[in-house]
Amino acid sequence: MTRADLVVIENERHTTALLTGELDRASCPAVRSRLRAVAHRPLVLDFSGVTFIDADGLRTVHQCARAGTALALVGVSPFVAKLFRILGLDGHIPLCSSTEEALWCILPRTDEEIRDWLDG
């Protein structure tokens, strides 16, 4: 039996979900249910603890994005990143190198953030 854990951290403007273990056919129903519960807010999904992913796992993440969740992934292994690229999922779900980059991808900008960016 495989096991995946999902630790959810609610932040002021977004949710971070730390996924660990094997994301496969056995674990996906529980993970999918937890993701649906937090999908109403921008979501950073941290894959740094994922040890295995199969087609069901990829489908679970893709379904979350297709449902309209502002979603970005961090901590994605090179192998998983390659799977996302091959399947074209990286065009729908940003694969980011840091939480800060992920937040830039999914959060609406405040006037202050835009001014800071323009001022450089």
C-alpha positions as MATLAB code, in Angstrom:
seq = 'MTRADLVVIENERHTTALLTGELDRASCPAVRSRLRAVAHRPLVLDFSGVTFIDADGLRTVHQCARAGTALALVGVSPFVAKLFRILGLDGHIPLCSSTEEALWCILPRTDEEIRDWLDG';
ca = [
       0.000    0.000    0.000;
       1.357    3.385   -0.951;
       0.953    6.500    1.070;
       1.022   10.190    0.325;
       0.637   12.929    2.880;
      -0.520   16.459    2.239;
       0.207   19.161    4.799;
      -1.765   22.339    4.168;
      -0.566   25.746    5.317;
      -2.992   28.653    4.982;
      -1.232   31.959    4.368;
      -2.666   35.459    4.090;
      -3.145   35.454    0.301;
      -2.575   31.836   -0.700;
      -2.352   28.233    0.429;
       0.771   26.088    0.395;
       0.348   22.319    0.237;
       3.378   20.146    1.008;
       3.013   16.799   -0.719;
       5.154   13.853    0.385;
       5.335   10.197   -0.559;
       3.961    8.362   -3.568;
       1.271   10.027   -5.655;
      -0.327    7.047   -7.370;
      -3.600    5.226   -7.931;
      -3.873    4.197   -4.277;
      -3.149    7.612   -2.780;
      -4.782    9.917   -5.335;
      -8.388    9.785   -4.083;
      -7.402   11.152   -0.660;
      -4.997   13.715   -2.142;
      -7.601   14.817   -4.696;
     -10.162   15.315   -1.930;
      -7.746   17.420    0.136;
      -6.773   19.507   -2.898;
     -10.431   20.195   -3.701;
     -10.906   21.467   -0.160;
      -8.174   24.107   -0.578;
      -8.582   24.859   -4.288;
     -10.669   27.992   -3.694;
      -7.483   30.021   -3.093;
      -4.238   30.412   -5.041;
      -2.249   27.244   -4.361;
       1.474   26.506   -4.239;
       1.943   22.748   -4.398;
       5.361   21.735   -3.061;
       6.554   18.518   -4.714;
       9.937   18.357   -2.957;
       8.823   15.356   -0.877;
       7.242   13.378   -3.720;
       9.090   10.094   -4.224;
       6.941    8.658   -7.034;
       4.200    9.798   -9.395;
       2.179    7.842  -11.943;
      -0.476    8.789  -14.503;
      -3.132    9.070  -11.784;
      -0.924   11.504   -9.886;
      -0.335   13.627  -12.975;
      -4.075   13.576  -13.687;
      -4.865   14.664  -10.126;
      -2.626   17.727  -10.406;
      -3.933   18.552  -13.885;
      -7.565   18.275  -12.728;
      -6.846   20.737   -9.939;
      -5.551   23.268  -12.469;
      -8.395   22.598  -14.919;
     -10.914   23.264  -12.150;
      -9.765   26.883  -12.164;
      -7.351   26.837   -9.259;
      -4.494   29.326   -9.568;
      -1.814   26.663   -9.164;
       1.984   26.566   -9.348;
       4.389   23.764   -8.431;
       7.725   24.044   -6.645;
      10.315   21.425   -5.700;
       9.644   19.357   -8.804;
      12.338   16.786   -9.597;
      13.970   16.912  -13.043;
      12.237   13.635  -13.960;
       8.775   14.917  -13.023;
       9.477   18.241  -14.772;
      10.358   16.273  -17.910;
       7.059   14.353  -17.665;
       5.153   17.640  -17.380;
       6.990   19.005  -20.444;
       6.444   15.851  -22.533;
       2.728   15.841  -21.712;
       2.379   19.590  -22.264;
       1.213   20.165  -18.697;
       3.909   22.783  -18.084;
       1.933   25.060  -20.416;
      -0.977   24.966  -17.955;
       0.800   24.600  -14.620;
       3.890   26.708  -13.871;
       6.874   24.697  -12.610;
       8.762   27.157  -10.437;
      12.204   27.131   -8.871;
      11.086   28.906   -5.685;
       8.009   29.747   -3.665;
       8.544   33.419   -4.505;
       8.451   32.640   -8.231;
       5.329   30.516   -7.725;
       3.590   33.340   -5.890;
       4.484   35.747   -8.691;
       2.787   33.321  -11.116;
      -0.455   32.845   -9.192;
      -1.198   35.918   -7.082;
      -2.843   39.082   -8.321;
      -0.422   41.997   -8.104;
      -0.906   44.834   -5.676;
      -0.179   48.399   -6.804;
       2.863   48.429   -4.514;
       4.265   45.223   -6.059;
       3.825   46.624   -9.552;
       5.559   49.904   -8.592;
       8.453   48.000   -6.997;
       8.820   45.858  -10.107;
       8.750   48.892  -12.422;
      11.270   50.763  -10.258;
      13.464   47.764  -10.558;
];
